[in-house]
Short mmCIF file of C-alpha atoms in Angstrom, two decimals:
data_model
loop_
_atom_site.label_atom_id
_atom_site.label_comp_id
_atom_site.label_asym_id
_atom_site.label_seq_id
_atom_site.Cartn_x
_atom_site.Cartn_y
_atom_site.Cartn_z
CA MET S 361 0.73 -4.69 22.70
CA THR S 362 2.92 -7.24 24.48
CA PRO S 363 6.73 -7.06 24.92
CA PRO S 364 8.71 -7.81 21.74
CA LEU S 365 10.11 -11.30 21.22
CA THR S 366 13.82 -11.87 21.72
CA LEU S 367 16.07 -13.82 19.38
CA ASP S 368 16.99 -16.35 22.10
CA PHE S 369 13.35 -17.11 22.85
CA VAL S 370 12.44 -17.58 19.17
CA ALA S 371 15.59 -19.55 18.39
CA GLU S 372 14.86 -21.96 21.25
CA LYS S 373 11.18 -22.40 20.35
CA MET S 374 11.78 -22.81 16.63
CA ASN S 375 14.92 -24.91 17.05
CA GLU S 376 13.50 -28.02 15.35
CA PHE S 377 12.66 -26.08 12.16
CA GLY S 378 15.99 -24.39 11.50
CA THR S 379 18.31 -21.57 12.48
CA ALA S 380 17.08 -18.12 13.50
CA ASP S 381 18.80 -14.77 13.02
CA LEU S 382 17.98 -11.20 13.94
CA VAL S 383 17.72 -9.20 10.70
CA ARG S 384 16.52 -5.98 12.31
CA SER S 385 15.63 -4.93 15.85
CA ASN S 386 12.04 -6.08 15.28
CA ARG S 387 12.41 -8.82 12.67
CA ILE S 388 13.61 -12.39 13.22
CA ARG S 389 14.20 -14.69 10.26
CA ILE S 390 14.01 -18.47 10.51
CA HIS S 391 15.54 -20.58 7.74
CA THR S 392 13.65 -23.78 7.20
CA THR S 393 13.01 -26.32 4.44
CA PRO S 394 9.96 -26.70 2.15
CA GLU S 395 9.00 -29.93 3.97
CA LYS S 396 8.86 -28.24 7.37
CA VAL S 397 7.36 -24.91 6.36
CA SER S 398 3.76 -25.85 7.06
CA ASN S 399 4.55 -27.08 10.57
CA ALA S 400 6.82 -24.09 11.24
CA ILE S 401 4.01 -21.67 10.39
CA LYS S 402 1.48 -23.61 12.47
CA TYR S 403 3.94 -23.64 15.36
CA ALA S 404 4.61 -19.89 15.07
CA LEU S 405 0.88 -19.21 15.14
CA ASP S 406 0.31 -21.42 18.19
CA THR S 407 3.45 -20.88 20.26
CA LEU S 408 4.89 -17.49 19.33
CA GLY S 409 1.52 -15.75 19.52
CA CYS S 410 1.50 -14.67 15.86
CA ASP S 411 -2.00 -13.90 14.62
CA ARG S 412 -1.65 -12.42 11.14
CA LEU S 413 0.14 -13.01 7.84
CA VAL S 414 1.64 -9.74 6.60
CA THR S 415 2.73 -10.95 3.18
CA ILE S 416 4.69 -13.59 1.29
CA SER S 417 7.79 -12.08 -0.35
CA THR S 418 9.50 -13.83 -3.22
CA VAL S 419 13.03 -13.42 -4.55
CA ASP S 420 14.68 -15.13 -7.51
CA ASN S 421 18.32 -15.31 -6.46
CA GLY S 422 19.49 -17.05 -9.64
CA ARG S 423 19.92 -20.47 -7.96
CA THR S 424 16.61 -20.93 -6.17
CA PHE S 425 13.37 -19.12 -5.43
CA GLU S 426 13.22 -17.77 -1.91
CA LEU S 427 9.85 -17.47 -0.22
CA LEU S 428 9.51 -15.49 3.00
CA TYR S 429 6.30 -15.78 5.02
CA HIS S 430 6.10 -12.71 7.26
CA LEU S 431 3.97 -13.25 10.36
CA ILE S 432 3.18 -10.75 13.09
CA GLY S 433 1.33 -10.75 16.39
CA PRO S 434 0.55 -8.60 19.44
CA HIS S 435 4.29 -8.57 20.24
CA ARG S 436 4.82 -6.58 16.99
CA THR S 437 7.88 -8.63 16.08
CA VAL S 438 7.94 -9.79 12.47
CA ILE S 439 8.70 -13.50 12.21
CA SER S 440 9.95 -14.24 8.68
CA ILE S 441 9.92 -17.92 7.84
CA ALA S 442 12.27 -18.34 4.87
CA VAL S 443 12.40 -21.33 2.53
CA GLU S 444 14.21 -21.99 -0.74
CA VAL S 445 12.38 -23.75 -3.56
CA PRO S 446 14.46 -25.37 -6.34
CA ARG S 447 14.13 -23.75 -9.78
CA GLU S 448 13.76 -27.08 -11.59
CA THR S 449 10.72 -28.24 -9.58
CA PRO S 450 9.18 -25.07 -8.23
CA ASP S 451 6.42 -26.38 -6.04
CA ILE S 452 5.54 -26.08 -2.37
CA ILE S 453 2.55 -26.78 -0.17
CA SER S 454 -0.16 -24.11 -0.13
CA MET S 455 -0.76 -22.27 3.13
CA SER S 456 -4.25 -21.06 2.18
CA GLY S 457 -5.89 -23.67 4.40
CA ILE S 458 -4.26 -22.38 7.58
CA LEU S 459 -3.91 -18.73 6.55
CA PRO S 460 -6.72 -17.53 4.22
CA PRO S 461 -4.87 -14.38 3.03
CA ALA S 462 -2.07 -16.59 1.70
CA GLY S 463 -4.48 -17.65 -1.06
CA ILE S 464 -4.34 -14.35 -2.94
CA TYR S 465 -0.58 -13.90 -2.46
CA GLU S 466 0.05 -17.42 -3.75
CA ARG S 467 -2.01 -16.78 -6.87
CA GLN S 468 0.10 -13.66 -7.49
CA ILE S 469 3.38 -15.55 -6.99
CA HIS S 470 2.10 -18.34 -9.26
CA ASP S 471 1.46 -15.77 -12.02
CA LEU S 472 4.75 -13.95 -11.74
CA PHE S 473 7.23 -16.69 -10.76
CA GLY S 474 5.52 -19.90 -11.84
CA ILE S 475 5.72 -21.53 -8.42
CA THR S 476 2.99 -24.15 -7.96
CA PHE S 477 1.23 -24.31 -4.61
CA ARG S 478 0.01 -27.85 -3.87
CA GLY S 479 -3.51 -27.96 -2.47
CA HIS S 480 -4.49 -24.41 -3.45
CA PRO S 481 -8.25 -24.34 -4.13
CA GLY S 482 -8.08 -22.16 -7.28
CA LEU S 483 -4.64 -21.29 -8.60
CA SER S 484 -5.94 -19.23 -11.52
CA LYS S 485 -4.59 -16.03 -13.06
CA ILE S 486 -5.10 -12.87 -11.02
CA ILE S 487 -2.39 -10.35 -11.86
CA LEU S 488 -1.44 -11.05 -15.48
CA ASN S 489 -3.96 -10.62 -18.26
CA GLU S 490 -5.78 -13.56 -19.81
CA ASP S 491 -3.73 -13.41 -23.05
CA TRP S 492 -0.39 -13.79 -21.27
CA PRO S 493 1.36 -17.02 -22.40
CA PRO S 494 0.96 -19.67 -19.68
CA ASP S 495 4.62 -20.75 -19.63
CA GLU S 496 6.28 -17.34 -19.23
CA PHE S 497 6.94 -15.88 -15.79
CA PRO S 498 8.04 -12.25 -16.01
CA LEU S 499 9.66 -11.80 -12.60
CA ARG S 500 12.11 -14.65 -13.08
CA LYS S 501 15.60 -13.24 -13.62
CA ASP S 502 16.10 -15.18 -16.85
CA TRP S 503 12.85 -14.01 -18.44
CA LYS S 504 13.26 -12.03 -21.65
CA LYS S 505 10.49 -10.57 -23.71
CA ASN S 506 10.14 -12.55 -26.90
CA PRO S 507 9.41 -10.21 -29.84
CA ASP S 508 7.33 -12.87 -31.61
CA THR S 509 5.08 -13.73 -28.67
CA TYR S 510 1.73 -12.08 -28.14
CA TYR S 511 1.44 -10.80 -24.56
CA GLY S 512 -1.98 -9.18 -24.83
CA GLY S 513 -3.19 -5.76 -25.87
CA ILE S 514 -3.37 -4.55 -29.44
CA ARG S 515 -1.99 -7.02 -31.97
CA LYS S 516 0.65 -5.87 -34.43
CA GLU S 517 -0.69 -5.19 -37.90
CA GLY S 518 -0.48 -8.09 -40.28
CA VAL S 519 -0.16 -10.74 -37.56
CA MET X 620 -33.16 -21.82 -7.14
CA PRO X 621 -30.08 -22.55 -9.30
CA GLU X 622 -26.97 -20.45 -8.80
CA VAL X 623 -26.35 -17.67 -11.31
CA THR X 624 -23.04 -16.04 -12.19
CA VAL X 625 -23.26 -12.26 -12.36
CA PRO X 626 -20.25 -10.59 -13.95
CA ILE X 627 -19.51 -7.12 -12.56
CA GLY X 628 -16.80 -4.99 -14.14
CA PRO X 629 -14.16 -4.21 -15.26
CA HIS X 630 -16.26 -1.29 -16.50
CA HIS X 631 -19.25 -0.78 -14.29
CA PRO X 632 -20.97 2.31 -12.90
CA ALA X 633 -20.69 1.01 -9.35
CA LEU X 634 -16.93 0.56 -9.54
CA LYS X 635 -14.44 3.39 -9.72
CA GLU X 636 -11.54 1.32 -10.96
CA PRO X 637 -11.02 -1.64 -13.29
CA VAL X 638 -11.66 -4.87 -11.44
CA ASN X 639 -13.77 -7.82 -12.44
CA PHE X 640 -15.94 -9.72 -9.99
CA LYS X 641 -17.68 -12.93 -10.85
CA VAL X 642 -20.43 -13.01 -8.29
CA ILE X 643 -22.08 -16.38 -7.88
CA ALA X 644 -25.52 -15.61 -6.56
CA ASP X 645 -28.50 -17.61 -5.40
CA GLY X 646 -31.41 -15.25 -5.99
CA GLU X 647 -30.41 -12.00 -4.27
CA LYS X 648 -27.92 -13.69 -1.94
CA ILE X 649 -24.21 -13.89 -2.74
CA VAL X 650 -22.72 -17.39 -2.55
CA ARG X 651 -19.16 -16.76 -3.68
CA LEU X 652 -17.02 -14.06 -5.24
CA GLU X 653 -14.17 -14.50 -7.74
CA LEU X 654 -11.72 -11.73 -8.53
CA ASP X 655 -9.67 -10.65 -11.52
CA LEU X 656 -7.28 -7.75 -10.89
CA SER X 657 -5.28 -7.95 -14.08
CA TYR X 658 -6.61 -4.86 -15.85
CA SER X 659 -4.03 -2.39 -14.59
CA HIS X 660 -0.93 -4.51 -14.14
CA ARG X 661 2.02 -2.50 -15.45
CA GLY X 662 5.03 -4.58 -14.43
CA ILE X 663 6.47 -1.93 -12.12
CA GLU X 664 8.36 -4.44 -9.97
CA LYS X 665 10.25 -5.69 -13.02
CA ALA X 666 10.87 -2.17 -14.35
CA ALA X 667 12.18 -1.07 -10.94
CA GLU X 668 14.98 -3.65 -11.12
CA GLN X 669 16.41 -1.83 -14.14
CA ARG X 670 16.57 1.72 -12.77
CA ASP X 671 19.03 3.30 -10.34
CA PHE X 672 17.85 4.80 -7.05
CA ILE X 673 17.39 8.26 -8.53
CA ARG X 674 15.31 7.12 -11.47
CA VAL X 675 13.34 4.47 -9.64
CA LEU X 676 11.64 6.96 -7.30
CA PRO X 677 9.44 8.69 -9.89
CA LEU X 678 8.42 5.21 -11.08
CA LEU X 679 7.49 3.95 -7.62
CA GLU X 680 5.59 7.14 -6.91
CA ARG X 681 3.39 6.24 -9.84
CA VAL X 682 2.36 2.89 -8.37
CA CYS X 683 -0.63 4.78 -7.01
CA GLY X 684 -2.15 8.14 -7.75
CA ILE X 685 -3.50 8.70 -4.26
CA CYS X 686 -0.86 7.30 -1.93
CA SER X 687 2.05 8.35 -4.14
CA HIS X 688 4.05 9.76 -1.22
CA SER X 689 3.54 6.49 0.70
CA HIS X 690 5.24 4.42 -1.98
CA SER X 691 8.24 6.69 -2.35
CA THR X 692 8.66 7.16 1.42
CA VAL X 693 8.52 3.47 2.23
CA PHE X 694 11.16 2.85 -0.43
CA VAL X 695 13.60 5.63 0.53
CA LYS X 696 13.28 4.83 4.21
CA GLY X 697 14.21 1.22 3.45
CA ILE X 698 17.14 2.15 1.21
CA GLU X 699 18.40 4.70 3.75
CA GLU X 700 18.33 2.01 6.43
CA ILE X 701 20.35 -0.37 4.23
CA MET X 702 22.85 2.44 3.50
CA GLN X 703 22.84 3.36 7.22
CA VAL X 704 22.16 6.98 6.40
CA GLU X 705 20.50 9.23 8.98
CA ILE X 706 18.50 11.98 7.31
CA PRO X 707 18.18 15.48 8.89
CA PRO X 708 15.25 15.98 11.33
CA ARG X 709 13.79 18.79 9.20
CA ALA X 710 13.47 16.36 6.29
CA GLN X 711 11.74 13.82 8.57
CA TYR X 712 9.22 16.48 9.60
CA ILE X 713 8.56 17.56 6.01
CA ARG X 714 8.00 13.93 4.99
CA THR X 715 5.58 13.53 7.92
CA ILE X 716 3.64 16.67 6.96
CA ILE X 717 3.21 15.50 3.38
CA ALA X 718 2.30 11.99 4.56
CA GLU X 719 -0.47 13.25 6.85
CA LEU X 720 -1.80 15.73 4.28
CA GLU X 721 -1.95 12.79 1.91
CA ARG X 722 -3.91 10.77 4.46
CA MET X 723 -6.34 13.67 4.86
CA HIS X 724 -6.96 14.04 1.14
CA SER X 725 -7.32 10.27 0.76
CA HIS X 726 -9.83 9.92 3.62
CA LEU X 727 -11.86 12.93 2.42
CA LEU X 728 -11.91 11.42 -1.04
CA TRP X 729 -13.06 8.09 0.41
CA LEU X 730 -15.81 9.71 2.46
CA GLY X 731 -17.11 11.36 -0.70
CA VAL X 732 -17.01 8.12 -2.70
CA ALA X 733 -18.74 6.17 0.08
CA ALA X 734 -21.47 8.82 0.26
CA HIS X 735 -21.84 8.69 -3.52
CA GLU X 736 -22.21 4.88 -3.43
CA ILE X 737 -25.25 5.19 -1.16
CA GLY X 738 -26.73 7.99 -3.27
CA PHE X 739 -25.87 10.81 -0.85
CA ASN X 740 -24.29 13.13 -3.40
CA THR X 741 -24.45 16.29 -1.28
CA LEU X 742 -21.83 14.90 1.06
CA PHE X 743 -19.78 13.81 -1.93
CA MET X 744 -19.69 17.42 -3.20
CA TRP X 745 -18.88 18.81 0.25
CA THR X 746 -15.97 16.49 1.05
CA TRP X 747 -14.46 16.93 -2.39
CA ARG X 748 -14.66 20.69 -2.05
CA ASP X 749 -12.92 20.56 1.34
CA ARG X 750 -10.34 18.19 -0.07
CA GLU X 751 -9.30 20.96 -2.47
CA LEU X 752 -7.88 22.90 0.50
CA VAL X 753 -5.59 19.97 1.29
CA GLN X 754 -4.68 19.67 -2.38
CA ASP X 755 -3.86 23.39 -2.52
CA THR X 756 -1.55 23.02 0.47
CA LEU X 757 0.20 20.07 -1.14
CA GLU X 758 0.55 21.95 -4.40
CA GLU X 759 2.01 24.97 -2.64
CA MET X 760 4.55 22.85 -0.79
CA SER X 761 5.66 20.51 -3.54
CA GLY X 762 4.52 22.12 -6.78
CA ASN X 763 2.30 19.14 -7.62
CA ARG X 764 -1.20 18.03 -6.78
CA VAL X 765 -0.82 14.29 -7.24
CA HIS X 766 2.75 13.05 -7.54
CA TYR X 767 4.51 15.32 -5.09
CA GLY X 768 8.04 14.15 -5.90
CA MET X 769 9.22 15.30 -2.48
CA ASN X 770 11.41 12.35 -1.60
CA GLU X 771 14.92 11.55 -2.61
CA VAL X 772 17.39 9.16 -1.03
CA GLY X 773 18.95 11.26 1.75
CA GLY X 774 16.14 13.75 2.39
CA VAL X 775 13.51 15.79 0.62
CA ARG X 776 13.71 17.69 -2.63
CA CYS X 777 12.53 21.10 -1.48
CA ASP X 778 12.37 23.04 1.74
CA LEU X 779 9.33 24.75 3.23
CA ALA X 780 9.48 28.55 3.18
CA PRO X 781 8.00 30.42 6.19
CA HIS X 782 5.07 31.77 4.17
CA GLN X 783 4.16 28.23 3.07
CA VAL X 784 4.09 27.09 6.69
CA SER X 785 1.81 29.96 7.72
CA ALA X 786 -0.48 29.47 4.70
CA ALA X 787 -0.89 25.80 5.62
CA LEU X 788 -1.57 26.62 9.28
CA GLU X 789 -4.25 29.13 8.28
CA ARG X 790 -6.21 26.46 6.41
CA LEU X 791 -6.33 23.99 9.30
CA PRO X 792 -9.06 25.59 11.51
CA PHE X 793 -11.58 25.53 8.63
CA LEU X 794 -10.78 21.90 7.85
CA GLU X 795 -11.11 21.03 11.53
CA GLU X 796 -14.54 22.64 11.68
CA ARG X 797 -15.66 20.73 8.59
CA ILE X 798 -14.41 17.42 9.98
CA HIS X 799 -16.40 18.06 13.18
CA GLN X 800 -19.45 18.55 11.03
CA TYR X 801 -18.84 15.22 9.27
CA THR X 802 -18.54 13.49 12.65
CA ASP X 803 -21.97 14.83 13.57
CA MET X 804 -23.43 13.87 10.21
CA VAL X 805 -22.24 10.27 10.41
CA ASN X 806 -23.91 9.95 13.78
CA ASP X 807 -27.29 11.48 13.02
CA GLN X 808 -27.96 11.37 9.26
CA GLN X 809 -30.54 8.66 8.66
CA THR X 810 -29.38 8.15 5.05
CA MET X 811 -25.92 7.14 6.22
CA LEU X 812 -26.95 5.18 9.31
CA LEU X 813 -29.39 3.02 7.35
CA ARG X 814 -26.89 2.08 4.67
CA PHE X 815 -23.76 1.83 6.84
CA LYS X 816 -24.87 0.21 10.11
CA GLY X 817 -24.54 -3.55 10.20
CA VAL X 818 -23.35 -3.73 6.56
CA GLY X 819 -20.19 -5.70 5.78
CA LYS X 820 -19.61 -6.75 9.38
CA LEU X 821 -16.28 -8.35 10.28
CA SER X 822 -15.47 -9.58 13.77
CA ARG X 823 -12.06 -9.12 15.39
CA GLU X 824 -11.20 -12.80 14.80
CA GLU X 825 -12.24 -12.62 11.15
CA VAL X 826 -10.09 -9.54 10.55
CA LEU X 827 -7.02 -11.26 11.99
CA ASN X 828 -7.77 -14.49 10.18
CA TYR X 829 -8.28 -12.81 6.77
CA GLY X 830 -5.30 -10.49 7.26
CA ALA X 831 -7.18 -7.20 6.74
CA VAL X 832 -5.22 -4.00 7.35
CA GLY X 833 -5.68 -0.29 8.01
CA PRO X 834 -9.03 1.32 8.83
CA THR X 835 -10.81 -1.94 7.89
CA ALA X 836 -8.94 -3.76 10.65
CA ARG X 837 -9.05 -0.91 13.17
CA ALA X 838 -12.85 -0.64 12.80
CA SER X 839 -13.08 -4.17 14.22
CA GLY X 840 -10.98 -3.38 17.26
CA VAL X 841 -7.63 -4.64 15.89
CA ASP X 842 -5.18 -1.90 16.85
CA TYR X 843 -2.46 -2.53 14.27
CA ASP X 844 -0.92 0.78 13.18
CA VAL X 845 2.64 0.80 11.87
CA ARG X 846 3.09 4.45 12.85
CA ARG X 847 2.98 3.37 16.50
CA ASP X 848 4.18 -0.26 16.27
CA ASP X 849 7.33 0.44 14.29
CA PRO X 850 7.78 4.24 14.43
CA TYR X 851 9.33 5.91 11.40
CA LEU X 852 9.66 9.54 10.21
CA ALA X 853 8.73 11.92 13.07
CA TYR X 854 5.83 9.89 14.52
CA ALA X 855 7.74 9.04 17.69
CA ASP X 856 8.05 12.78 18.56
CA VAL X 857 4.47 13.76 17.79
CA PRO X 858 1.60 13.28 20.27
CA TRP X 859 -1.20 11.34 18.54
CA ASN X 860 -3.50 8.36 19.10
CA VAL X 861 -4.39 5.22 17.18
CA VAL X 862 -8.10 5.41 16.30
CA THR X 863 -10.08 2.19 16.73
CA ASP X 864 -13.74 1.27 16.78
CA THR X 865 -15.67 -1.82 17.80
CA ASN X 866 -18.58 -1.75 15.34
CA GLY X 867 -16.76 -3.69 12.63
CA ASP X 868 -19.14 -2.59 9.85
CA VAL X 869 -19.05 0.15 7.21
CA TYR X 870 -20.23 2.59 9.89
CA GLY X 871 -17.22 1.66 12.05
CA ARG X 872 -14.84 2.14 9.12
CA THR X 873 -16.34 5.58 8.51
CA CYS X 874 -15.88 6.52 12.18
CA VAL X 875 -12.25 5.35 12.12
CA ARG X 876 -11.46 7.38 9.00
CA ILE X 877 -13.08 10.52 10.38
CA GLY X 878 -11.23 10.01 13.67
CA GLU X 879 -8.00 9.69 11.70
CA LEU X 880 -8.79 12.95 9.91
CA HIS X 881 -8.85 14.67 13.32
CA GLU X 882 -5.54 13.05 14.29
CA SER X 883 -3.96 14.02 10.95
CA VAL X 884 -4.95 17.68 11.38
CA ASN X 885 -3.29 17.66 14.80
CA ILE X 886 -0.15 15.91 13.54
CA VAL X 887 0.19 18.38 10.65
CA ARG X 888 -0.29 21.33 13.01
CA TYR X 889 2.24 19.98 15.52
CA CYS X 890 4.82 19.33 12.78
CA LEU X 891 4.33 22.75 11.16
CA GLU X 892 4.66 24.53 14.51
CA ASN X 893 7.62 22.51 15.76
CA ILE X 894 9.59 21.95 12.56
CA PRO X 895 13.32 21.94 13.40
CA GLU X 896 15.75 24.19 11.56
CA GLY X 897 18.57 22.80 9.46
CA PRO X 898 19.30 21.23 6.09
CA VAL X 899 16.68 19.14 4.29
CA ARG X 900 18.98 16.63 2.64
CA ILE X 901 22.39 15.07 2.84
CA ASN X 902 24.49 13.52 0.14
CA ALA X 903 23.62 9.85 0.24
CA PRO X 904 25.87 7.23 -1.36
CA LYS X 905 24.97 6.27 -4.93
CA ILE X 906 25.15 2.54 -4.23
CA ALA X 907 23.66 0.40 -1.50
CA PRO X 908 25.56 -2.50 0.08
CA ASP X 909 24.23 -6.08 0.04
CA GLY X 910 21.16 -6.18 2.20
CA GLU X 911 17.55 -7.05 2.74
CA ILE X 912 14.88 -4.90 4.31
CA MET X 913 11.19 -5.28 4.91
CA SER X 914 10.08 -1.67 5.02
CA ARG X 915 6.61 -1.05 6.47
CA TYR X 916 4.50 2.09 6.30
CA GLU X 917 0.97 3.03 7.32
CA ALA X 918 -0.54 4.26 4.07
CA PRO X 919 -4.05 5.80 4.15
CA ARG X 920 -5.51 2.40 3.26
CA GLY X 921 -3.42 0.37 5.66
CA GLU X 922 -0.07 -1.29 6.05
CA LEU X 923 2.09 -1.01 2.94
CA VAL X 924 5.12 -3.31 2.65
CA HIS X 925 8.11 -3.02 0.36
CA PHE X 926 10.46 -5.98 0.61
CA ILE X 927 13.76 -4.80 -0.86
CA ARG X 928 16.88 -6.83 -1.66
CA THR X 929 20.02 -4.90 -2.69
CA ASN X 930 23.17 -6.30 -4.24
CA GLY X 931 25.94 -3.73 -3.87
CA THR X 932 25.01 -1.77 -7.00
CA ASN X 933 22.93 1.34 -7.63
CA LYS X 934 19.87 -0.77 -8.48
CA VAL X 935 17.67 -3.02 -6.44
CA GLU X 936 17.98 -6.78 -6.88
CA ARG X 937 14.31 -7.26 -6.10
CA ILE X 938 11.47 -5.12 -4.86
CA ASP X 939 8.32 -6.87 -3.74
CA ILE X 940 5.40 -4.51 -3.18
CA ARG X 941 2.43 -5.60 -1.09
CA THR X 942 -0.25 -2.94 -1.24
CA PRO X 943 -2.94 -2.62 1.45
CA THR X 944 -5.75 -3.27 -1.03
CA LEU X 945 -4.34 -6.68 -1.94
CA ALA X 946 -4.36 -7.58 1.75
CA ASN X 947 -7.96 -6.43 2.13
CA TRP X 948 -9.49 -8.37 -0.79
CA THR X 949 -9.69 -11.63 1.16
CA SER X 950 -11.81 -9.98 3.84
CA VAL X 951 -14.11 -8.43 1.21
CA ALA X 952 -14.65 -11.74 -0.54
CA MET X 953 -15.42 -13.38 2.79
CA CYS X 954 -17.73 -10.73 4.22
CA LEU X 955 -19.87 -10.56 1.05
CA VAL X 956 -20.93 -14.19 1.39
CA ASN X 957 -24.65 -14.44 2.24
CA LYS X 958 -25.19 -10.69 1.76
CA ASN X 959 -27.43 -8.91 -0.73
CA LEU X 960 -26.22 -8.14 -4.23
CA ALA X 961 -27.14 -4.47 -3.65
CA ASP X 962 -24.58 -4.15 -0.84
CA ILE X 963 -21.60 -4.95 -3.11
CA PRO X 964 -20.73 -1.32 -4.03
CA VAL X 965 -20.70 0.00 -0.50
CA ILE X 966 -18.86 -3.00 1.01
CA VAL X 967 -16.25 -2.90 -1.74
CA ALA X 968 -15.91 0.87 -1.36
CA ALA X 969 -15.54 0.49 2.41
CA ILE X 970 -12.00 -0.90 2.10
CA ASP X 971 -11.17 2.06 -0.15
CA PRO X 972 -9.87 -0.15 -2.97
CA CYS X 973 -7.07 1.29 -5.05
CA LEU X 974 -6.26 -0.75 -8.11
CA SER X 975 -3.54 1.65 -9.15
CA CYS X 976 -4.15 4.25 -11.75
CA THR X 977 -3.53 3.54 -15.37
CA SER X 978 -0.27 4.74 -16.82
CA ARG X 979 -0.30 7.75 -19.09
CA ILE X 980 2.01 9.75 -21.33
CA THR X 981 2.34 13.39 -20.37
CA LEU X 982 3.09 16.02 -22.94
CA ILE X 983 4.33 19.27 -21.52
CA ASN X 984 2.99 22.50 -22.87
CA THR X 985 5.73 24.85 -23.99
CA PRO X 986 5.10 28.61 -23.51
CA GLY X 987 3.77 28.83 -27.07
CA GLY X 988 0.93 26.53 -26.12
CA LYS X 989 2.03 23.69 -28.39
CA PRO X 990 2.64 20.24 -26.95
CA GLY X 991 6.29 19.29 -26.93
CA ILE X 992 9.15 18.18 -24.76
CA ILE X 993 10.98 20.51 -22.45
CA THR X 994 14.79 20.44 -22.29
CA PHE X 995 16.62 19.73 -19.05
CA ASP X 996 18.30 23.16 -19.06
CA GLU X 997 15.03 24.94 -19.44
CA LEU X 998 13.52 22.87 -16.64
CA ARG X 999 16.41 23.90 -14.41
CA LYS X 1000 16.01 27.56 -15.33
CA ARG X 1001 12.31 27.45 -14.50
CA ARG X 1002 13.05 25.72 -11.22
CA GLN X 1003 15.51 28.50 -10.26
CA ILE X 1004 12.96 31.18 -11.10
CA SER X 1005 10.31 29.38 -9.05
CA ASP X 1006 12.71 28.95 -6.09
CA LYS X 1007 13.51 32.66 -6.14
CA GLY X 1008 9.82 33.47 -6.22
CA ARG X 1009 9.31 31.34 -3.11
CA GLY X 1010 12.11 33.07 -1.18
CA LEU X 1011 14.39 30.04 -1.25
CA PRO X 1012 18.15 30.24 -1.90
#
């Protein structure tokens, strides 16, 4: 283990990608834009000594979809790179080329939120069953179960 | 030879849980692996957004039938941090004891399943018998064998009576002796050495690149362990070591898990002997202020992450659960490439996959023996009788 990263150090290094803030004693969040996210992650891997993707968290805040890429390294400081994706055109570049574990998380997010990841090698269903309607994304805040839609499982009698 | 697609699962004798692999094979060699995990998706993240903090805990506990305490602890510890509530030290120790007992029962279960996958059923019977001792301890402490229901926001639900502490301490020497025996067996049983050594090898770089966690990562010399890196509960007070290995194969993963069994016995003993006096819970606020927390926890299978967003109400705005098994799939898919079809069960079992147990409806037996539903008042009455029986106020 190496000494933890400080906010000043990270803020200075990641200055070109956006602002940094200290969310917790061991977690620093950097707000960036969907265009810069790929470079920001590459830069964090090369310069901040991060070596592993912990997870990609997703939040639907009603206005946009927030994606947070949590990276960690020998310094044991979580670097969260946060981007907001517009609801109307939910698409962003896939990170699976640089970070292989992103592939499975992106497939999950694609199933549940309907965010498209450009350049993903196989963005097929993984979490939802094969009968789930392709245009419904259950973790979006405005999703409501439609009583007339078939979501899989046993069909109602007479249908 | 042309490539052939071999479907395995969701129901298959080699798999313990519903998952579907499409294995693309060239003769006996695996070329590629495709996964489908949809068979036990229950929409818990969505359901959790609709329940308050009291009612969401039983739901989150049921994310998994083996690491049930992990899911509730990682959630309450996150919510308590957002609320800025400090829970009493006795509650921290009780949570740690349950957490380590859970790790012991999970690792013993895994050892049995791994032995079963290679056809060594004697070891399977032995570990599962020894695991019963851990289960008995958990049942004595919490009243339940699987979903302990110990956590609540602000502390734990029930205290440990002195006779429970001594009963648990009495069981530890036997378990310790058995674990020593397993250490010897792993090192000199030909059956295990032949099937474990060199199988499913992952180098240190591959583990970091594919984002593997827990014993899978530690067996390749990657010393990530949240209990030490970001101490929670009572781990900062307890003397213990992170177990790592450099073999990187199924043998290494077995050694790490058995090493962790030793550590867990010592942690449980230390906590039981040094448990502080005092209350076990405080009155936590019913609502959480606006906030965001990424709560991490070292579950038996590896790092578990709950990303929680709160919005000033008594419900969460969003809870994003990343289970250790999801993080480990990438490494499995990668390390199976170019291996034999026959090694699939043991390599898959080596990450200890947990695809979450299927949801069930429980009917409670009334004293007359007929299935029915118990009233809240009666439940409370029974609880008071059971508390009295255990010497609790």
